[in-house]
XYZ file of N, CA, C and O in Angstrom:
716
model
N 144.939 96.094 -36.599
C 144.302 95.650 -38.142
C 143.495 94.235 -38.130
O 143.797 93.300 -37.146
N 142.709 94.152 -38.731
C 141.833 93.201 -39.517
C 141.530 92.848 -40.963
O 142.239 94.135 -41.400
N 141.361 92.069 -40.955
C 141.523 91.445 -42.479
C 140.200 90.678 -42.512
O 139.947 89.623 -41.641
N 139.574 90.350 -44.066
C 138.637 89.698 -44.006
C 139.299 88.126 -44.608
O 140.565 88.090 -45.654
N 138.563 87.335 -44.166
C 138.815 85.793 -44.493
C 139.479 85.544 -46.031
O 140.566 84.938 -46.188
N 138.330 85.901 -46.946
C 138.450 85.784 -48.295
C 139.929 86.609 -48.986
O 140.515 86.289 -49.888
N 140.901 87.016 -47.821
C 142.021 88.038 -48.608
C 142.837 87.080 -48.902
O 144.069 87.158 -49.347
N 142.783 86.035 -47.744
C 143.749 84.798 -47.280
C 143.253 83.482 -47.824
O 144.497 82.464 -47.842
N 141.895 83.385 -48.550
C 141.892 81.983 -49.313
C 142.737 81.583 -50.171
O 143.081 81.957 -51.146
N 143.446 80.481 -49.772
C 143.554 79.745 -50.730
C 143.327 78.722 -51.141
O 142.692 77.709 -50.700
N 143.749 77.893 -52.685
C 142.704 76.888 -53.438
C 144.307 76.279 -54.038
O 144.890 76.632 -55.038
N 144.291 74.826 -54.151
C 145.133 74.406 -55.216
C 144.246 73.120 -55.537
O 143.827 72.658 -54.624
N 144.786 72.370 -56.704
C 144.731 71.303 -57.410
C 145.269 70.638 -57.797
O 146.502 71.009 -58.595
N 145.618 69.835 -57.858
C 146.513 68.548 -58.203
C 145.994 67.381 -58.603
O 145.537 66.506 -58.348
N 146.823 66.704 -59.393
C 146.400 65.341 -59.854
C 147.042 64.098 -59.424
O 147.915 64.255 -59.325
N 146.267 63.392 -58.911
C 146.348 62.367 -58.427
C 147.304 61.341 -59.124
O 146.693 60.808 -59.799
N 148.508 60.760 -58.963
C 149.687 60.511 -59.170
C 149.465 58.910 -58.984
O 149.638 58.702 -57.656
N 150.220 57.754 -59.779
C 150.273 56.435 -59.280
C 151.089 56.583 -57.852
O 151.087 55.371 -56.878
N 152.676 57.651 -58.261
C 153.541 57.431 -56.974
C 152.762 58.264 -55.827
O 153.765 57.919 -54.918
N 151.683 58.585 -55.458
C 150.660 58.976 -54.294
C 149.575 57.727 -54.254
O 149.743 57.863 -52.661
N 149.745 56.186 -54.634
C 149.148 55.405 -54.435
C 149.701 54.711 -53.036
O 150.824 54.292 -52.571
N 148.727 53.780 -52.335
C 149.014 53.012 -51.075
C 149.155 52.012 -52.017
O 148.877 51.613 -52.934
N 149.349 50.434 -51.285
C 149.604 49.118 -51.391
C 147.975 48.660 -51.879
O 147.547 47.957 -52.879
N 146.867 49.723 -51.853
C 145.243 48.718 -52.288
C 144.854 50.104 -53.246
O 143.727 49.776 -53.962
N 145.960 50.842 -53.715
C 145.876 51.626 -55.140
C 144.801 52.846 -55.046
O 144.776 53.861 -55.972
N 144.864 53.096 -53.690
C 144.287 54.427 -53.413
C 144.474 55.692 -53.189
O 146.312 54.795 -52.416
N 144.778 56.609 -53.133
C 146.071 57.469 -52.698
C 146.182 57.669 -51.151
O 144.973 57.032 -50.504
N 147.138 57.629 -50.754
C 147.904 57.313 -49.763
C 147.407 58.332 -48.459
O 147.565 59.601 -49.186
N 146.902 58.280 -47.552
C 146.344 59.418 -46.748
C 147.414 60.614 -45.912
O 147.671 61.739 -45.787
N 149.007 59.712 -45.924
C 149.725 60.980 -46.072
C 150.149 61.524 -47.003
O 150.758 62.996 -46.574
N 149.815 61.423 -48.276
C 150.301 62.426 -49.035
C 149.180 63.502 -48.897
O 149.325 64.834 -48.999
N 147.944 63.269 -48.507
C 146.628 63.920 -48.082
C 147.302 64.982 -47.529
O 147.083 66.672 -47.361
N 147.652 64.560 -46.019
C 148.003 65.094 -45.155
C 148.811 66.274 -45.422
O 148.964 67.324 -44.984
N 150.148 65.551 -46.036
C 150.828 66.802 -46.501
C 150.581 67.929 -47.410
O 150.713 68.929 -46.896
N 149.899 67.689 -48.052
C 148.926 68.666 -49.338
C 148.128 69.429 -48.042
O 148.399 70.456 -48.329
N 147.238 68.951 -46.997
C 146.402 70.090 -46.265
C 147.637 70.702 -45.349
O 147.398 71.931 -45.411
N 148.773 70.175 -45.061
C 149.661 71.111 -44.315
C 150.104 72.204 -44.677
O 150.262 73.446 -44.756
N 150.334 71.561 -45.971
C 151.452 72.906 -46.837
C 150.274 73.855 -47.250
O 150.351 75.173 -47.171
N 148.779 73.322 -47.609
C 147.724 74.549 -47.751
C 147.675 75.423 -46.393
O 147.125 77.062 -46.661
N 147.513 74.428 -45.489
C 147.097 75.327 -44.082
C 148.545 76.648 -44.045
O 148.018 77.851 -43.311
N 149.494 76.097 -44.765
C 151.010 77.227 -44.079
C 150.570 78.329 -45.141
O 150.614 80.114 -44.659
N 150.195 77.909 -46.483
C 149.996 79.633 -47.353
C 149.180 79.945 -46.635
O 148.961 80.829 -46.808
N 147.788 79.871 -46.211
C 146.570 80.096 -46.270
C 147.102 81.686 -44.318
O 146.681 82.829 -44.588
N 147.702 80.895 -43.895
C 148.003 80.976 -42.719
C 148.773 82.546 -42.584
O 149.167 83.193 -42.310
N 149.640 81.825 -43.680
C 150.898 83.104 -43.986
C 150.849 84.171 -44.404
O 151.065 85.221 -44.540
N 149.833 83.887 -46.056
C 148.793 85.361 -46.359
C 148.010 86.018 -45.495
O 148.011 87.245 -45.754
N 147.570 85.494 -44.571
C 147.329 86.033 -43.475
C 147.566 86.683 -42.332
O 147.005 87.673 -42.473
N 148.717 86.056 -41.915
C 149.442 86.878 -41.247
C 150.835 87.614 -41.188
O 151.623 88.516 -40.993
N 150.962 87.285 -42.432
C 152.299 88.192 -43.446
C 153.384 87.605 -42.558
O 154.223 88.308 -42.278
N 153.290 86.463 -42.013
C 154.391 85.500 -41.444
C 154.547 84.107 -41.740
O 154.201 84.071 -42.542
N 156.091 84.004 -41.538
C 156.075 82.443 -41.334
C 155.095 81.741 -40.464
O 154.958 82.453 -39.276
N 154.489 80.609 -40.704
C 153.415 79.857 -39.731
C 153.715 78.131 -39.521
O 154.776 77.926 -40.497
N 153.817 77.980 -37.993
C 153.886 76.766 -38.192
C 152.854 76.076 -37.753
O 152.078 76.650 -36.966
N 152.490 74.951 -37.705
C 151.512 73.792 -37.105
C 151.416 73.242 -35.933
O 152.895 73.265 -35.582
N 150.555 74.106 -35.123
C 150.517 73.829 -33.287
C 149.770 71.953 -33.352
O 150.274 71.432 -32.233
N 148.883 72.984 -34.447
C 147.801 71.353 -34.238
C 146.801 70.872 -35.180
O 146.241 72.274 -35.822
N 146.451 69.746 -35.296
C 145.593 69.108 -36.434
C 144.478 68.734 -35.400
O 144.048 68.096 -34.707
N 143.412 69.465 -35.193
C 141.964 68.552 -35.224
C 141.379 67.669 -36.097
O 141.052 68.266 -37.100
N 141.425 67.029 -35.808
C 140.661 65.473 -36.534
C 140.575 65.282 -38.065
O 140.624 66.237 -38.739
N 141.416 64.219 -38.768
C 141.116 64.210 -39.751
C 140.740 62.815 -40.527
O 140.914 61.884 -39.670
N 139.357 63.225 -40.348
C 138.639 61.483 -41.153
C 138.365 61.681 -42.450
O 137.981 62.595 -43.267
N 138.812 60.708 -42.937
C 138.776 60.459 -43.982
C 137.695 59.295 -44.655
O 137.143 58.567 -44.621
N 136.993 60.155 -45.550
C 135.441 59.938 -45.619
C 135.427 59.149 -47.003
O 134.094 58.180 -46.533
N 136.098 59.456 -48.086
C 135.944 58.891 -49.187
C 137.272 58.715 -49.725
O 138.021 59.474 -49.601
N 137.567 57.577 -50.089
C 138.864 57.071 -51.318
C 138.903 58.195 -52.424
O 138.251 58.715 -52.959
N 140.379 58.266 -52.868
C 140.432 59.217 -53.911
C 141.623 58.041 -54.304
O 142.138 57.272 -54.300
N 141.045 58.043 -55.943
C 141.461 57.291 -56.763
C 143.206 57.931 -57.320
O 142.590 59.293 -57.738
N 143.812 56.904 -57.763
C 144.204 57.365 -59.061
C 143.915 58.286 -60.329
O 143.428 57.852 -60.749
N 144.505 59.168 -60.425
C 143.618 60.112 -61.855
C 142.956 60.571 -61.547
O 142.824 61.370 -62.602
N 141.992 61.141 -60.415
C 141.644 61.736 -60.137
C 142.306 63.291 -59.581
O 143.329 63.481 -59.382
N 141.624 64.394 -59.833
C 141.727 65.539 -59.315
C 141.869 66.037 -57.771
O 140.436 65.574 -57.200
N 142.486 66.765 -57.225
C 142.185 66.504 -55.927
C 142.257 68.183 -55.853
O 143.233 69.057 -55.697
N 141.224 68.770 -55.348
C 141.205 70.068 -54.693
C 141.040 70.196 -53.038
O 140.333 69.954 -52.554
N 141.844 71.043 -52.535
C 142.052 71.647 -51.414
C 141.510 73.278 -51.107
O 142.106 73.936 -52.112
N 140.678 73.268 -50.024
C 140.773 74.773 -50.217
C 140.580 75.243 -48.484
O 140.485 74.318 -47.578
N 141.254 75.905 -48.203
C 141.705 76.738 -46.821
C 141.106 78.158 -46.634
O 141.206 78.777 -47.452
N 141.242 78.767 -45.312
C 140.318 79.509 -45.209
C 140.462 79.924 -43.607
O 140.617 78.529 -42.808
N 141.128 80.835 -43.120
C 141.232 81.467 -41.828
C 139.594 81.554 -41.223
O 138.904 82.180 -41.361
N 139.199 80.529 -40.371
C 137.811 80.594 -39.422
C 138.729 81.455 -38.427
O 137.450 81.828 -37.488
N 139.329 81.578 -37.511
C 139.830 82.501 -36.211
C 140.889 82.795 -36.118
O 141.543 82.281 -36.556
N 140.867 83.987 -35.402
C 142.300 84.527 -34.880
C 142.562 84.518 -33.729
O 141.587 85.184 -33.057
N 143.815 84.416 -32.989
C 143.574 84.651 -31.219
C 144.664 85.737 -31.744
O 144.440 86.545 -32.521
N 145.572 85.937 -30.732
C 146.716 86.853 -30.700
C 147.828 86.100 -31.719
O 148.287 87.408 -32.533
N 148.485 85.564 -31.463
C 149.357 84.905 -32.423
C 149.100 83.752 -32.820
O 149.804 83.165 -34.129
N 147.925 83.444 -32.732
C 147.407 81.809 -34.085
C 146.220 82.479 -34.504
O 145.443 82.515 -34.348
N 146.120 81.205 -35.713
C 144.705 80.845 -36.569
C 144.670 79.538 -36.380
O 145.200 78.849 -36.542
N 142.953 79.330 -36.471
C 142.493 78.432 -37.050
C 142.104 78.295 -38.577
O 141.312 79.260 -38.781
N 142.790 77.415 -39.565
C 142.241 77.543 -40.698
C 141.886 76.389 -41.034
O 142.174 74.982 -40.612
N 140.529 76.560 -41.665
C 139.388 75.437 -42.301
C 140.094 74.915 -43.289
O 140.132 75.865 -44.397
N 139.790 73.414 -43.501
C 140.446 73.019 -45.030
C 139.273 72.255 -45.309
O 138.682 71.308 -44.841
N 139.291 71.948 -46.742
C 138.305 70.829 -47.089
C 138.826 70.352 -48.188
O 139.445 71.143 -48.797
N 138.595 69.459 -48.289
C 139.536 68.280 -49.655
C 138.141 67.690 -50.000
O 137.440 66.915 -49.635
N 138.355 68.113 -51.785
C 137.232 67.178 -52.607
C 138.335 66.150 -53.398
O 139.079 66.939 -54.189
N 137.703 65.317 -54.284
C 138.150 64.976 -55.435
C 137.240 64.880 -56.615
O 135.979 65.106 -56.261
N 137.579 64.750 -57.627
C 136.491 65.241 -58.661
C 137.678 63.962 -59.972
O 138.327 63.685 -60.137
N 136.719 63.174 -60.344
C 136.592 62.075 -61.197
C 136.952 62.710 -62.576
O 135.834 63.180 -62.481
N 137.871 63.064 -62.926
C 137.861 63.542 -64.660
C 137.065 63.177 -65.641
O 136.506 63.721 -66.696
N 136.706 62.073 -65.612
C 135.757 61.544 -66.759
C 134.454 61.215 -66.589
O 133.786 61.549 -67.315
N 134.069 61.562 -64.892
C 132.380 61.332 -65.038
C 132.006 62.653 -64.808
O 130.937 63.258 -64.001
N 132.726 63.570 -64.085
C 132.781 65.212 -63.326
C 132.451 65.147 -61.944
O 131.843 65.777 -60.876
N 132.216 63.687 -61.731
C 131.744 62.859 -60.176
C 132.724 64.038 -59.536
O 133.695 63.842 -59.016
N 132.134 65.323 -57.918
C 133.184 65.261 -57.114
C 132.774 64.763 -55.826
O 131.348 64.358 -55.207
N 133.579 64.119 -54.813
C 133.395 63.800 -53.630
C 134.208 64.235 -52.678
O 134.711 65.078 -53.185
N 133.039 64.933 -51.349
C 133.898 65.091 -50.656
C 134.843 64.185 -49.646
O 133.863 63.316 -49.008
N 135.675 64.258 -49.924
C 137.342 63.032 -48.624
C 137.388 63.780 -47.298
O 137.194 62.839 -46.561
N 137.236 65.427 -46.863
C 137.459 65.262 -45.870
C 137.814 66.910 -45.341
O 137.994 67.365 -46.421
N 137.608 66.736 -43.876
C 137.403 68.603 -43.377
C 138.152 68.359 -41.967
O 138.297 67.339 -41.970
N 138.835 69.522 -42.056
C 139.799 69.608 -41.156
C 140.283 71.000 -40.374
O 139.863 71.672 -41.272
N 140.662 71.273 -39.252
C 140.952 72.695 -38.917
C 142.540 72.416 -37.988
O 142.790 71.364 -37.587
N 143.437 73.016 -39.158
C 144.648 73.513 -38.776
C 144.946 74.497 -37.995
O 144.435 75.679 -38.023
N 145.532 74.159 -36.656
C 145.722 75.479 -35.470
C 147.321 75.899 -35.959
O 148.454 75.283 -36.042
N 147.389 77.055 -36.658
C 148.930 77.411 -36.779
C 149.369 79.010 -36.139
O 148.655 79.674 -35.798
N 150.714 79.056 -35.964
C 150.893 80.188 -35.391
C 151.956 81.182 -35.975
O 152.803 80.182 -36.328
N 151.895 82.222 -35.997
C 152.659 83.052 -36.931
C 154.400 83.208 -35.724
O 154.365 83.488 -34.889
N 155.028 83.040 -36.628
C 156.378 83.253 -36.018
C 157.336 85.006 -36.727
O 157.202 84.303 -37.712
N 157.614 85.132 -36.205
C 158.335 86.719 -36.620
C 160.248 85.818 -36.800
O 160.448 84.570 -36.766
N 161.316 86.968 -37.500
C 162.098 86.658 -37.763
C 163.035 85.893 -37.277
O 164.196 85.309 -37.296
N 162.687 86.683 -35.627
C 163.993 85.143 -34.620
C 163.022 84.671 -33.875
O 163.499 83.580 -32.969
N 161.953 83.679 -34.297
C 161.398 82.667 -34.058
C 160.276 82.613 -33.241
O 159.810 81.760 -32.229
N 159.878 84.012 -32.711
C 158.931 84.493 -31.491
C 157.829 84.347 -32.542
O 157.865 85.003 -33.130
N 156.776 84.363 -31.313
C 155.290 84.112 -31.872
C 155.072 85.465 -31.889
O 155.650 86.454 -31.564
N 154.192 85.916 -33.229
C 153.947 86.890 -34.320
C 152.487 87.570 -33.929
O 151.577 86.460 -34.194
N 152.226 89.124 -33.720
C 150.998 89.010 -33.476
C 150.039 88.760 -34.932
O 150.987 89.189 -35.811
N 148.812 88.399 -35.067
C 148.584 88.703 -36.226
C 147.164 89.127 -36.437
O 146.491 89.646 -35.574
N 146.631 89.929 -37.465
C 145.548 90.223 -37.888
C 144.231 89.425 -37.400
O 143.933 88.583 -37.263
N 143.705 90.604 -36.787
C 141.914 89.891 -36.470
C 141.518 89.806 -37.589
O 141.687 90.246 -38.826
N 140.221 89.142 -37.699
C 139.405 88.830 -38.627
C 138.231 89.191 -39.017
O 137.854 89.117 -37.351
N 138.022 89.887 -39.588
C 136.670 90.388 -39.889
C 135.445 89.660 -40.783
O 135.555 88.624 -41.399
N 134.280 89.693 -39.633
C 133.319 88.445 -39.170
C 132.344 89.310 -40.595
O 131.503 90.116 -39.717
N 132.298 89.073 -41.569
C 131.369 89.823 -42.650
C 130.160 89.039 -42.781
O 129.171 89.652 -43.504
N 129.814 87.758 -42.747
C 128.609 86.500 -42.437
C 128.309 85.668 -41.879
O 129.173 85.882 -40.999
N 126.714 85.404 -41.573
C 126.875 84.515 -40.600
C 127.384 82.997 -40.625
O 127.953 82.936 -39.728
N 127.862 83.124 -41.468
C 128.986 81.775 -41.995
C 130.327 82.116 -40.947
O 130.479 81.354 -40.009
N 130.755 83.168 -41.295
C 132.104 83.133 -40.510
C 131.895 83.311 -39.291
O 132.630 82.723 -38.374
N 130.906 84.046 -38.543
C 130.487 84.064 -37.083
C 130.374 82.826 -36.616
O 130.837 82.241 -35.869
N 129.753 81.998 -37.093
C 129.699 80.445 -37.051
C 130.920 79.984 -36.843
O 130.724 78.871 -35.995
N 131.744 80.187 -38.089
C 132.671 78.910 -38.184
C 133.950 79.643 -36.880
O 134.627 79.181 -36.333
N 134.111 81.115 -36.192
C 134.521 81.757 -35.195
C 134.081 80.952 -34.156
O 135.281 80.498 -32.957
N 132.786 81.080 -33.846
C 132.276 80.992 -32.695
C 132.834 79.131 -32.154
O 132.952 78.822 -31.575
N 132.156 77.775 -33.343
C 132.963 77.072 -33.328
C 134.438 76.201 -33.534
O 134.540 75.685 -32.311
N 135.194 77.688 -33.271
C 136.287 77.494 -33.515
C 136.990 77.989 -31.572
O 137.568 77.130 -30.975
N 136.290 78.846 -31.329
C 136.227 78.783 -29.625
C 135.683 77.745 -29.084
O 136.457 77.153 -27.834
N 134.567 77.220 -29.370
C 133.922 76.006 -28.564
C 134.953 74.771 -29.037
O 135.078 74.401 -27.986
N 135.735 74.141 -30.171
C 136.321 73.290 -30.112
C 137.514 74.026 -29.247
O 138.212 72.189 -29.114
N 138.362 74.921 -29.290
C 139.578 74.766 -28.332
C 139.065 74.960 -26.908
O 139.720 73.803 -26.377
N 137.661 75.522 -26.315
C 137.710 75.048 -25.212
C 136.912 73.338 -25.031
O 137.552 73.021 -23.543
N 136.648 72.365 -25.516
C 136.456 70.911 -25.756
C 137.414 70.631 -25.569
O 138.165 69.443 -24.621
N 138.629 70.975 -26.290
C 139.926 70.285 -26.228
C 140.520 70.253 -24.750
O 141.795 69.634 -24.107
N 140.437 72.054 -24.297
C 141.348 72.264 -22.890
C 140.794 70.821 -22.167
O 141.123 70.570 -20.911
N 139.339 71.254 -22.128
C 138.335 70.375 -20.846
C 138.971 68.731 -21.453
O 139.378 68.173 -20.116
N 139.209 68.379 -22.325
C 139.905 66.822 -22.395
C 140.899 66.754 -21.884
O 141.419 65.939 -21.161
N 142.000 67.985 -22.538
C 143.044 67.472 -21.660
C 143.371 67.714 -20.275
O 144.192 67.161 -19.538
N 142.609 68.491 -19.745
C 142.302 68.786 -18.045
C 141.696 67.373 -17.443
O 142.790 66.845 -17.157
N 141.248 66.693 -18.023
C 140.615 65.641 -17.131
C 141.015 63.770 -17.033
O 141.157 63.454 -16.540
N 141.854 64.076 -18.765
C 142.785 62.844 -18.506
C 144.326 63.381 -18.570
O 144.937 62.590 -18.702
N 144.585 64.543 -17.662
C 145.835 64.979 -17.461
C 146.442 63.424 -16.131
O 145.332 63.122 -15.358
N 147.582 62.964 -16.033
C 148.121 62.596 -15.133
C 147.462 62.196 -13.903
O 147.079 61.612 -13.444
N 147.725 63.841 -13.596
C 147.501 63.534 -11.903
C 145.672 64.319 -11.395
O 145.706 63.861 -10.844
N 145.051 64.019 -12.343
C 143.884 64.286 -12.332
C 143.018 63.332 -13.104
O 141.784 63.167 -12.294
N 143.548 62.297 -13.271
C 142.610 61.165 -13.589
C 142.374 60.058 -13.096
O 142.923 59.436 -12.120
N 141.107 59.793 -13.074
C 140.460 59.147 -11.729
C 139.732 57.767 -12.188
O 139.115 57.697 -13.033
N 140.916 56.821 -12.482
C 140.364 55.518 -13.387
C 139.374 55.155 -12.821
O 138.599 54.712 -13.545
N 139.092 54.966 -11.755
C 137.454 54.067 -11.239
C 136.127 55.084 -11.804
O 135.452 54.175 -11.975
N 135.971 55.930 -12.554
C 135.365 56.917 -13.165
C 135.187 56.169 -14.585
O 134.059 56.674 -14.978
N 135.962 55.349 -15.149
C 135.817 54.795 -16.669
C 136.451 53.608 -16.639
O 135.728 52.567 -17.820
N 136.372 52.696 -16.016
C 135.863 50.814 -15.541
C 135.407 50.216 -16.013
O 134.949 49.842 -17.064
N 134.247 50.995 -15.476
C 132.807 50.515 -16.259
C 132.501 50.131 -17.259
O 132.161 49.617 -18.375
N 133.050 51.376 -18.337
C 132.508 51.651 -19.811
C 133.955 51.274 -20.603
O 133.596 50.251 -21.230
N 134.984 50.867 -20.089
C 136.037 50.467 -20.213
C 135.519 48.915 -20.893
O 136.079 48.535 -21.739
N 135.186 48.538 -19.450
C 134.937 46.941 -19.558
C 133.636 46.785 -20.862
O 133.403 45.134 -20.790
N 133.139 47.518 -20.965
C 132.124 47.546 -22.293
C 133.531 47.233 -23.757
O 132.593 46.853 -24.483
N 134.165 47.540 -23.404
C 134.779 47.572 -24.437
C 135.747 46.602 -25.343
O 135.777 45.560 -24.409
N 136.453 46.358 -26.075
C 137.556 45.455 -26.765
C 138.496 45.553 -25.870
O 139.594 46.080 -26.700
N 138.455 45.194 -24.535
C 139.887 45.165 -23.698
C 139.720 44.503 -22.329
O 138.673 44.424 -21.968
N 141.291 44.617 -22.039
C 141.017 43.267 -20.674
C 141.871 43.679 -19.910
O 143.164 44.485 -20.249
N 141.413 44.603 -18.675
C 141.844 45.156 -17.602
C 142.345 44.530 -16.800
O 141.737 43.315 -15.994
N 144.061 44.000 -16.728
C 144.985 42.735 -15.761
C 146.134 44.263 -15.145
O 147.394 44.381 -16.138
N 145.418 44.543 -14.156
C 146.232 45.577 -13.021
C 146.781 44.759 -12.569
O 147.018 44.166 -11.687
N 148.606 45.120 -12.377
C 149.665 44.552 -11.318
C 149.980 45.726 -10.504
O 150.069 46.683 -10.591
């Protein structure tokens, strides 16, 4: 079985309240991460017709601060499907309700895994790639997975070669004092 990404796309908009702010008066990043996890769950569950869990989050860069009183819109779409997993692309935007200015606040990719009623991994429908953008997103997800595998292998404790990194580390704000 295959599905179009648009069948499971989800969007939510929420008003940012003072209770969501940190000590500097900006919206707390943890609140935004919580909303991102919720919408990734909704999107993946809608695509797979199963309960889904978050397996990993690929990098969240907070590009612009979000102010109290702004509307935050989160959009989620399935970019990639494996056998039991999906990569959900997320975009977060804020809107100043007085000026209408819209800011891109962050984008991220959540890998979600479908679970059956016994908690075992469940097969997910494949993705119908019907636009050049959907093919690009699918291919980018594959490349991102390969990069993550290489990173985790290169820095695995049994494969790590410290000598290969010392010269670079010495140019950083660190002091090496091995005993």
